[in-house]
XYZ file of C-alpha atoms in Angstrom:
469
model
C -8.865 12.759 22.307
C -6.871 15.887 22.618
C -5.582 18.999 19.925
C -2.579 20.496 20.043
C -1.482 23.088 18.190
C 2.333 22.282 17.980
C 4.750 22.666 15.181
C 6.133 19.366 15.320
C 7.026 17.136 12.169
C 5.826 13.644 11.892
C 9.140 12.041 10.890
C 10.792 13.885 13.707
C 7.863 12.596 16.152
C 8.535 8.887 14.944
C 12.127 9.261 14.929
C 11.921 10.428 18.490
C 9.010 8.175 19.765
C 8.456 4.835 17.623
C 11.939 3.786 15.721
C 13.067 1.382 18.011
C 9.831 -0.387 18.409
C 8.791 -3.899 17.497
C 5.501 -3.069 16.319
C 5.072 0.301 15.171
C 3.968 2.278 11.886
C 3.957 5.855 10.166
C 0.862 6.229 7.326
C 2.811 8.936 5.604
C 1.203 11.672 3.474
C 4.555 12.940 2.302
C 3.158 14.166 -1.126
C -0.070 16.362 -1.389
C -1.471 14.407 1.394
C -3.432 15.825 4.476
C -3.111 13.543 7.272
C -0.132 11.170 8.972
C -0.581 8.419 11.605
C 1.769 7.203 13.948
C 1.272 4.613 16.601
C 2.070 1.040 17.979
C 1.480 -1.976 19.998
C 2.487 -0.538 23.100
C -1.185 0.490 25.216
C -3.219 -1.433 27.164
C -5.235 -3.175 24.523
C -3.269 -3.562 21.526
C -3.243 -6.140 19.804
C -0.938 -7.930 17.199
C -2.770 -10.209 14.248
C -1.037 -12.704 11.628
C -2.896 -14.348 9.245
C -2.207 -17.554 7.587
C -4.309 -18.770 4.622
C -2.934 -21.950 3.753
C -3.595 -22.856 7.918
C -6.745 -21.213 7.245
C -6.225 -19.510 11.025
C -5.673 -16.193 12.150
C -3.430 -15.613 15.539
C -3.784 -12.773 17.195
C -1.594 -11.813 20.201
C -2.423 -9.329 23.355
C -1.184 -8.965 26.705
C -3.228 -11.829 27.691
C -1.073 -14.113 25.484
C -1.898 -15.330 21.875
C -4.896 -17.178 20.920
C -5.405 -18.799 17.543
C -8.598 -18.611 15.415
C -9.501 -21.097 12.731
C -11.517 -18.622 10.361
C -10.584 -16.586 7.261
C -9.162 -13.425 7.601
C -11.958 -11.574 6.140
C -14.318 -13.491 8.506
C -12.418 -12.717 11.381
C -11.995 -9.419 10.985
C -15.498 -8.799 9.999
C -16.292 -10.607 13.406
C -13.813 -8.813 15.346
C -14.672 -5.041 13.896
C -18.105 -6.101 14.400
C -17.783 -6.629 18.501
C -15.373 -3.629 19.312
C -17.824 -0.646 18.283
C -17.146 2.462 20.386
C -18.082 5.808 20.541
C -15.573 8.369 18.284
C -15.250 12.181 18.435
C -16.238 13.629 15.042
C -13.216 14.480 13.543
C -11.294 15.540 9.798
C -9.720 12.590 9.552
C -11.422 9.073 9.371
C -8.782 6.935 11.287
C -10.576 6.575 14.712
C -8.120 4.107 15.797
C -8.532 0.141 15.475
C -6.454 -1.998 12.651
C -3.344 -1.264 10.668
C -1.208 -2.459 8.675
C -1.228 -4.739 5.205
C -3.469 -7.734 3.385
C -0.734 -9.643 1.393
C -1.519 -10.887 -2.388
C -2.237 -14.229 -1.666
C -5.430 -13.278 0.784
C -6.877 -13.879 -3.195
C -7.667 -17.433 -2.224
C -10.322 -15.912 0.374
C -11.734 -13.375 -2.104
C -12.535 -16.162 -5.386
C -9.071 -16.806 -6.097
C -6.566 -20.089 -5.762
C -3.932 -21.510 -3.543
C -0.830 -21.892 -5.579
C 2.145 -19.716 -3.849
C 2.940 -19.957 0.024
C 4.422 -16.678 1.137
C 7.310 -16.723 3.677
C 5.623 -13.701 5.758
C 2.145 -13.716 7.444
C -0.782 -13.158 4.596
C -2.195 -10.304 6.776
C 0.017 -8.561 9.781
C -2.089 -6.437 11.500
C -2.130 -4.215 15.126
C -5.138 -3.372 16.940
C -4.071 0.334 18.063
C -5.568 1.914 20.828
C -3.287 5.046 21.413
C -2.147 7.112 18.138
C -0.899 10.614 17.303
C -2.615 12.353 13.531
C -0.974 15.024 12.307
C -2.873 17.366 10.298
C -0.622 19.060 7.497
C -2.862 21.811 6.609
C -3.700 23.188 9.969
C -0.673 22.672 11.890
C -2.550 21.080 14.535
C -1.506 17.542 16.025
C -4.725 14.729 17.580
C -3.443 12.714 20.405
C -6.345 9.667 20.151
C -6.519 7.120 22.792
C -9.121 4.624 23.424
C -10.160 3.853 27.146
C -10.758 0.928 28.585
C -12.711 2.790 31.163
C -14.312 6.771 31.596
C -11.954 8.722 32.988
C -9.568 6.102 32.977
C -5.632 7.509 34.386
C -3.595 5.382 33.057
C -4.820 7.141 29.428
C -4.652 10.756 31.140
C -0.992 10.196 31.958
C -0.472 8.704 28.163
C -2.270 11.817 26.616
C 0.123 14.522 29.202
C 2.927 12.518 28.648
C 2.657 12.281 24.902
C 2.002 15.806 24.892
C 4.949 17.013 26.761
C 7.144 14.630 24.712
C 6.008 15.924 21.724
C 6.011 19.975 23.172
C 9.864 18.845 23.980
C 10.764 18.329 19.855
C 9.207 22.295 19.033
C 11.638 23.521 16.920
C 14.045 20.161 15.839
C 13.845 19.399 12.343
C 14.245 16.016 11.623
C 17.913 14.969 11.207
C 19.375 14.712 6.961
C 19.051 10.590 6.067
C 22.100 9.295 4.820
C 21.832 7.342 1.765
C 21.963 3.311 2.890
C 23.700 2.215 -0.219
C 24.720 -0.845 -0.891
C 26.649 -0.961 -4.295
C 28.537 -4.431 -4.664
C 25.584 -6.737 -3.023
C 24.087 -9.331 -4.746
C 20.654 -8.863 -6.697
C 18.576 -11.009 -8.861
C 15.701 -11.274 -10.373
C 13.169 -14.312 -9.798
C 12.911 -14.365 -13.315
C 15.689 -12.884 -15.123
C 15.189 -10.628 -18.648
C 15.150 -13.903 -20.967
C 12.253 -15.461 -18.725
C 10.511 -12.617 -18.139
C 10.369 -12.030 -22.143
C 9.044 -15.837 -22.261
C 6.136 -14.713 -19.454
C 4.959 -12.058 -21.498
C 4.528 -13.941 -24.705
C 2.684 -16.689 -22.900
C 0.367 -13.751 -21.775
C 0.058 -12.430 -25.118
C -0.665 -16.364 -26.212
C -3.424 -16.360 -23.604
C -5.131 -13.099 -24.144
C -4.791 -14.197 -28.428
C -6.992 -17.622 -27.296
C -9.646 -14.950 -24.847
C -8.760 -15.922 -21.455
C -7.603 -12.459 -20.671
C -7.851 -8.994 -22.121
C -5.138 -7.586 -19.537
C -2.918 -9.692 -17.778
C -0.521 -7.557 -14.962
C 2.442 -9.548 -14.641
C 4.822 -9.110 -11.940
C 8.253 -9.594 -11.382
C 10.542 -9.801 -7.983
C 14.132 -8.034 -6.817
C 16.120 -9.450 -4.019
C 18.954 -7.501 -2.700
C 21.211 -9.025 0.029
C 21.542 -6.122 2.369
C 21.013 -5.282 5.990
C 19.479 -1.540 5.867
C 17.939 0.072 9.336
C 14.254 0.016 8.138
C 13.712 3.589 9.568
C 16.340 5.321 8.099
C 15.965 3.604 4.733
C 12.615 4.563 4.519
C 13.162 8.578 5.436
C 15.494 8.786 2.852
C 13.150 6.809 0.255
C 10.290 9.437 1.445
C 12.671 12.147 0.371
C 13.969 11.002 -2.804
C 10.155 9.208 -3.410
C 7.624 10.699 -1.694
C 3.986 9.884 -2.508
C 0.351 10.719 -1.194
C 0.450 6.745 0.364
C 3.849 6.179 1.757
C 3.983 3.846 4.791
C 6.378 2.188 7.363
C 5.385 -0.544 9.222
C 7.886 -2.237 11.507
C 6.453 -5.926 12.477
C 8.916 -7.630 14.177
C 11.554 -8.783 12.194
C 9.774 -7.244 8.856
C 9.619 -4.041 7.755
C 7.563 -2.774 4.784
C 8.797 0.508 3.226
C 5.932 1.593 1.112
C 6.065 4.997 -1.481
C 3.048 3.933 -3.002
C 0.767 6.656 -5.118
C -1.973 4.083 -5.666
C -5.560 4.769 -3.478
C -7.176 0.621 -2.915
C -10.078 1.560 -1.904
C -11.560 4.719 1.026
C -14.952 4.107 2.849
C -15.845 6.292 4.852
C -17.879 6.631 8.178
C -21.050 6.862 6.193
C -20.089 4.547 3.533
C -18.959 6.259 0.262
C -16.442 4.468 -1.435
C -13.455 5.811 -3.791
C -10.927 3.892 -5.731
C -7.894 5.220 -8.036
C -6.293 2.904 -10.003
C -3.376 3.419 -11.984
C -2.555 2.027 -15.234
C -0.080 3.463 -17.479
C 3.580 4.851 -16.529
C 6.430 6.882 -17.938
C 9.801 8.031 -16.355
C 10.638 11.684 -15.608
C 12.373 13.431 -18.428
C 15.782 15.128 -17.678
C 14.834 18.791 -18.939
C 11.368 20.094 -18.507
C 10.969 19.948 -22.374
C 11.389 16.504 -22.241
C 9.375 16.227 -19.302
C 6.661 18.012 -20.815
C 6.964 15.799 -24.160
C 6.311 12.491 -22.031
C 3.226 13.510 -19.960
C 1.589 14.701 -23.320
C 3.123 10.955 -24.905
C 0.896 8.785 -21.818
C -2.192 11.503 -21.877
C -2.331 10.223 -25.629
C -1.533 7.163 -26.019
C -4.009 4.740 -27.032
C -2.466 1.539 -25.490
C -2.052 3.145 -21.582
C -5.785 4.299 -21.447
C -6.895 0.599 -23.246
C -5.080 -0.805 -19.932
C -6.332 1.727 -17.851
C -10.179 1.580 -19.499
C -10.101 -2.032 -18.483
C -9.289 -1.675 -14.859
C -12.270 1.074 -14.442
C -14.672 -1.328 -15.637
C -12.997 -4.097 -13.592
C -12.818 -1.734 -10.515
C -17.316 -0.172 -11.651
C -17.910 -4.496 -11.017
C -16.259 -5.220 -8.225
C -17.204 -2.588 -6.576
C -21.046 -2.926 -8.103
C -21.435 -6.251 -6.317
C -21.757 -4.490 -2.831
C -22.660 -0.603 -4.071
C -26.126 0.705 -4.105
C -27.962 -0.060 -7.334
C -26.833 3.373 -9.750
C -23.955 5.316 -7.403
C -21.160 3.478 -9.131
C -19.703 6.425 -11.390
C -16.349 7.438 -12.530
C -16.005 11.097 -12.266
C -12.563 11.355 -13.328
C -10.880 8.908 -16.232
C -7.661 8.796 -17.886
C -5.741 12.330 -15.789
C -1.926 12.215 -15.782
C -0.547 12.615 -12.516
C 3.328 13.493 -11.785
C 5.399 12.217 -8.892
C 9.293 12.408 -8.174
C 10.049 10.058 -10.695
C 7.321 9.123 -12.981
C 3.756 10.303 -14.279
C 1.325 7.728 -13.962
C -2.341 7.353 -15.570
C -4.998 7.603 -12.896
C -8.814 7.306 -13.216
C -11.474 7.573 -10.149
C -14.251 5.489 -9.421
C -16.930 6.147 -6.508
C -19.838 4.185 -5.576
C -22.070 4.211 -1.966
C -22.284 1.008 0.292
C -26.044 -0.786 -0.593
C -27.662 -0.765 2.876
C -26.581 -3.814 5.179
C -23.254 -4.105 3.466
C -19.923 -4.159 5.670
C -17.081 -1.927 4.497
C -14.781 -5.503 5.129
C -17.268 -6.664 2.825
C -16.606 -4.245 0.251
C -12.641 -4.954 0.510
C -13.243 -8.679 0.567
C -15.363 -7.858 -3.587
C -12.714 -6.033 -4.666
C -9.449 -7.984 -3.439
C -6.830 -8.013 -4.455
C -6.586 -4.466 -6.223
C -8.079 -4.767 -10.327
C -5.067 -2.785 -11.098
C -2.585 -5.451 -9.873
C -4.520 -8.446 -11.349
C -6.227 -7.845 -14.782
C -9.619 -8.920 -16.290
C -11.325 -10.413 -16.128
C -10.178 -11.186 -12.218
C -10.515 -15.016 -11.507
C -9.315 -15.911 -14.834
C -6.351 -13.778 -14.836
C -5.458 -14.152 -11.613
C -5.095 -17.900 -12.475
C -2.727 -17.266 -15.352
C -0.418 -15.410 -13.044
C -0.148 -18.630 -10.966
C 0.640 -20.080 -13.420
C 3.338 -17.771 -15.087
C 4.992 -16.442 -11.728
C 7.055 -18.277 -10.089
C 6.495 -17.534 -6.596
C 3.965 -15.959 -4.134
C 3.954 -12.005 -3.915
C 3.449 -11.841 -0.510
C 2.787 -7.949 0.457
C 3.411 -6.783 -2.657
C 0.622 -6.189 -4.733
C -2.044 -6.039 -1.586
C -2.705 -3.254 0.323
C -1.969 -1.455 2.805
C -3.938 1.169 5.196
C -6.573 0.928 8.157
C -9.783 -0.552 9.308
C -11.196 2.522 11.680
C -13.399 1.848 14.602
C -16.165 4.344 13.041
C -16.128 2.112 10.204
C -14.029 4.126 7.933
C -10.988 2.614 5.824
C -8.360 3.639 4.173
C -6.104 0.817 2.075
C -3.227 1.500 -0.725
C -1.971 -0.458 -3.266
C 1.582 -2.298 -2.212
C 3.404 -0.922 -5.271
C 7.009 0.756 -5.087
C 7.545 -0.922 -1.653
C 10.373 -2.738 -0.103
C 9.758 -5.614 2.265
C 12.880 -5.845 4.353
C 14.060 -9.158 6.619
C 17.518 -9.845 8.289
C 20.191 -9.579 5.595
C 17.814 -9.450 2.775
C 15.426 -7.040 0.897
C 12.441 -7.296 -1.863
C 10.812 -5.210 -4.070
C 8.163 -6.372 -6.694
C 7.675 -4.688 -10.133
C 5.328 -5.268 -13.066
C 2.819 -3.898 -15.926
C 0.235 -4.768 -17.666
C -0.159 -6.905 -20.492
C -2.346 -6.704 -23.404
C -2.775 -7.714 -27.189
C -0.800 -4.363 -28.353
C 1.998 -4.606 -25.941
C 5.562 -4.731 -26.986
C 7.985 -7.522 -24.778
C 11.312 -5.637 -24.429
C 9.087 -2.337 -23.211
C 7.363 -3.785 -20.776
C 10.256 -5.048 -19.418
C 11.754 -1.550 -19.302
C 8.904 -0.321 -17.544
C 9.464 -2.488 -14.698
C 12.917 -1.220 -14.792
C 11.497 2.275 -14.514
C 9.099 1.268 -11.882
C 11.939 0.281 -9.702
C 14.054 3.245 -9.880
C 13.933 4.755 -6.568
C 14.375 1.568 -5.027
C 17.326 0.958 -6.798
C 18.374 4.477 -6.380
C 18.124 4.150 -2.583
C 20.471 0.635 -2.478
C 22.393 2.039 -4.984
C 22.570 -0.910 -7.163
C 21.156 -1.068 -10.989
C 18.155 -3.275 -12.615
C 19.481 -6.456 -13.948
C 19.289 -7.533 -17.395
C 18.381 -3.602 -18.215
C 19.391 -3.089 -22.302
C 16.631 -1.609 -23.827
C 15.728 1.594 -24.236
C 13.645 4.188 -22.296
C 9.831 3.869 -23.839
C 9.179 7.388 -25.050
């Protein structure tokens, strides 16, 4: 490990170092957060993971070629975490190097949930880092971490004096202005289109009328046909979107560009656990009057903290089933939080590890995220196979690290575009319950979506009604 104290900005450090990488990311603290991470697959003994759940097999690739496991995910990571235990500095930050990257939707079927949608990308894409570079908002200061695979080691010395003159050489260059990648005139669509979508939520308001569900988050999916450079699409998303969880992760020939303001789950080192789900959205206003006048509307209103009630106690279970008996509490409920262009409802829960209990454990109980399925869980989660047409592949999972102290750090995969050759996707949804009203909750998705769509420069199909105020 080495400090620096070097006035260097993170996006100008991954523009510099990491854009042209296969297997590279950036966990992104553009909004009130403390910490950024960039790194990739490049040292000694990286390591690249793909999980497929259907295959029930996990491959992982290194430089001594690719092996494939037949295991779980969970199972294998737990394994694999497990075995590489090292030594770590104390530091202010809890990333210690080891795994990053994202736990697609349909991981569900490992964590109590069904088979029913095959997604076209890897169910968890992972890399095993061993050299990354923290950068500490606050202080200024920048952490060069690399792990050895020997003391003393000089093949890491000449990483860590290399990185650091690299990094000494971009004192004083502010990143460069992102052009907007529009691309007005492309094709979009909607897997299902207004009329459907209308049809999904009364089926969910049928269920939740019979007591299968008392909140049912349904999702929808935008695909744009567009090529867009991953890396510059996502620094101008971070400026017109920026958000405590944003994330890039170039894997290959996918990219996820993630503004998400959603905390999964955080364990720390000695096992205390935090989750902050959100449940109940409105859009910017254009004056601050009007602003003002909607932040007061979703502090008050009685349907947002019903959905958002329901998630806590969804969140206090899952997370009781591996917390020691009586730390589950939920020091903050129903607080109104404002980003670039909405204000969400956000509640905190917290809870310590029970003794003998594996932080992969405690991601495994609470996968995927309460906030992107409904309750209860196993029953809801079956309706949405049912309703949705399609698997949600990243979207709605999480995204984040496993550290090597045993520290973790996962988002929710909300506001996020997962981009491919010549095409891009974005999912959007809300949550459904016995008060909710069809044609709004279909506007909210539309309101969900609107950087997104402000960065292609295209607008939400099928969008006629009006703003929910």
């Amino acid at each position: 490990m080495r400090r620096l104290d070097l006035p260097v900005s993170a996006e100008r450090a991954f523009e510099a170092r990491y854009r042209d990488r296969d297997h590279a990311f950036w966990l992104d603290s553009a909004d009130n957060g403390r910490f950024s991470i960039l790194g990739d697959a490049s040292g000694p003994l990286a390591r690249v993971a793909r999980a497929d759940v259907w295959a029930g097999e996990v491959r992982v690739a290194s430089a001594a070629g690719v092996e494939t496991i037949s295991s779980g995910f969970f199972d294998w990571l737990e394994r694999d975490l497990a075995f590489h235990i090292v030594d770590t500095p104390a530091l202010p930050f809890g990333f210690t190097l080891g795994w990053v990257g994202y736990l697609g939707y349909e991981l569900k079927a490992e964590c109590d949930g069904d088979l029913a949608h095959r997604s076209p990308d890897p169910d968890a894409f992972l890399i095993f880092v061993d050299r990354a570079v923290v950068f500490d908002h606050d202080t200024g200061e920048v952490y060069l971490l690399a792990l050895a695979p020997a003391a003393g080691d000089a093949a890491t010395h000449r990483w860590l004096d290399e990185t650091e003159a690299r990094l000494g050489e971009l004192v004083g260059e502010p990143p460069s202005e992102p052009a907007a990648p529009r691309t007005g005139g492309c094709d979009i669509r909607l897997r299902h289109d207004r009329d459907s979508y209308l049809k999904m939520i009364a089926d969910c308001l049928t269920a939740i009328e019979r007591g299968e569900s008392y909140e049912i988050c349904l999702t929808n999916e935008v695909t744009v046909d567009a090529a867009l450079d991953p890396v510059a699409a996502y620094r101008y998303l971070r400026r017109i979107s920026p958000a405590p969880f944003g994330a890039l992760l170039r894997l290959g020939e996918l990219s996820v560009l993630s503004t998400s303001p959603e905390r999964f789950l955080s364990i720390s080192a000695a096992g205390e656990v935090e989750s902050r789900p959100i449940k109940g959205t409105r859009p910017r206003g254009a004056t601050p009057e009007e602003d003002r006048r909607l932040r007061r509307d979703l502090a008050a209103s009685e349907k947002d903290r019903a959905e958002n009630l329901m998630i806590v106690d969804l969140v206090r279970n899952d997370l009781g089933s591996c917390a020691e008996v009586g730390s589950v509490e939920v020091p903050r409920i129903f607080e109104v939080e404002t980003y670039a262009t909405v204000h969400q409802l956000v509640s905190t829960i917290r809870a310590r590890l029970a003794p003998g209990v594996s932080p992969v454990a405690c991601v495994r109980a609470a996968f995927p995220g309460g906030s992107m399925t409904g309750a209860p869980k196993i029953r809801t989660m079956q309706i949405i196979d049912e309703l949705e047409a399609g698997p949600r592949g990243v979207y709605s999972g999480a995204i984040g690290y496993f550290s090597l102290s045993g520290a973790v750090d996962l988002s929710i995969v909300i506001r996020t575009l997962v981009a491919r050759a010549g095409s891009a996707t974005f999912g959007v949804g809300g949550a459904i319950i016995a008060s909710s009203d069809p044609a709004a909750e279909f506007e909210e998705t539309a309101v969900k979506a609107t950087p997104v769509l402000n960065l292609l420069g295209v607008a939400f199909p099928g969008r006629d009604a009006p703003t929910r105020t």
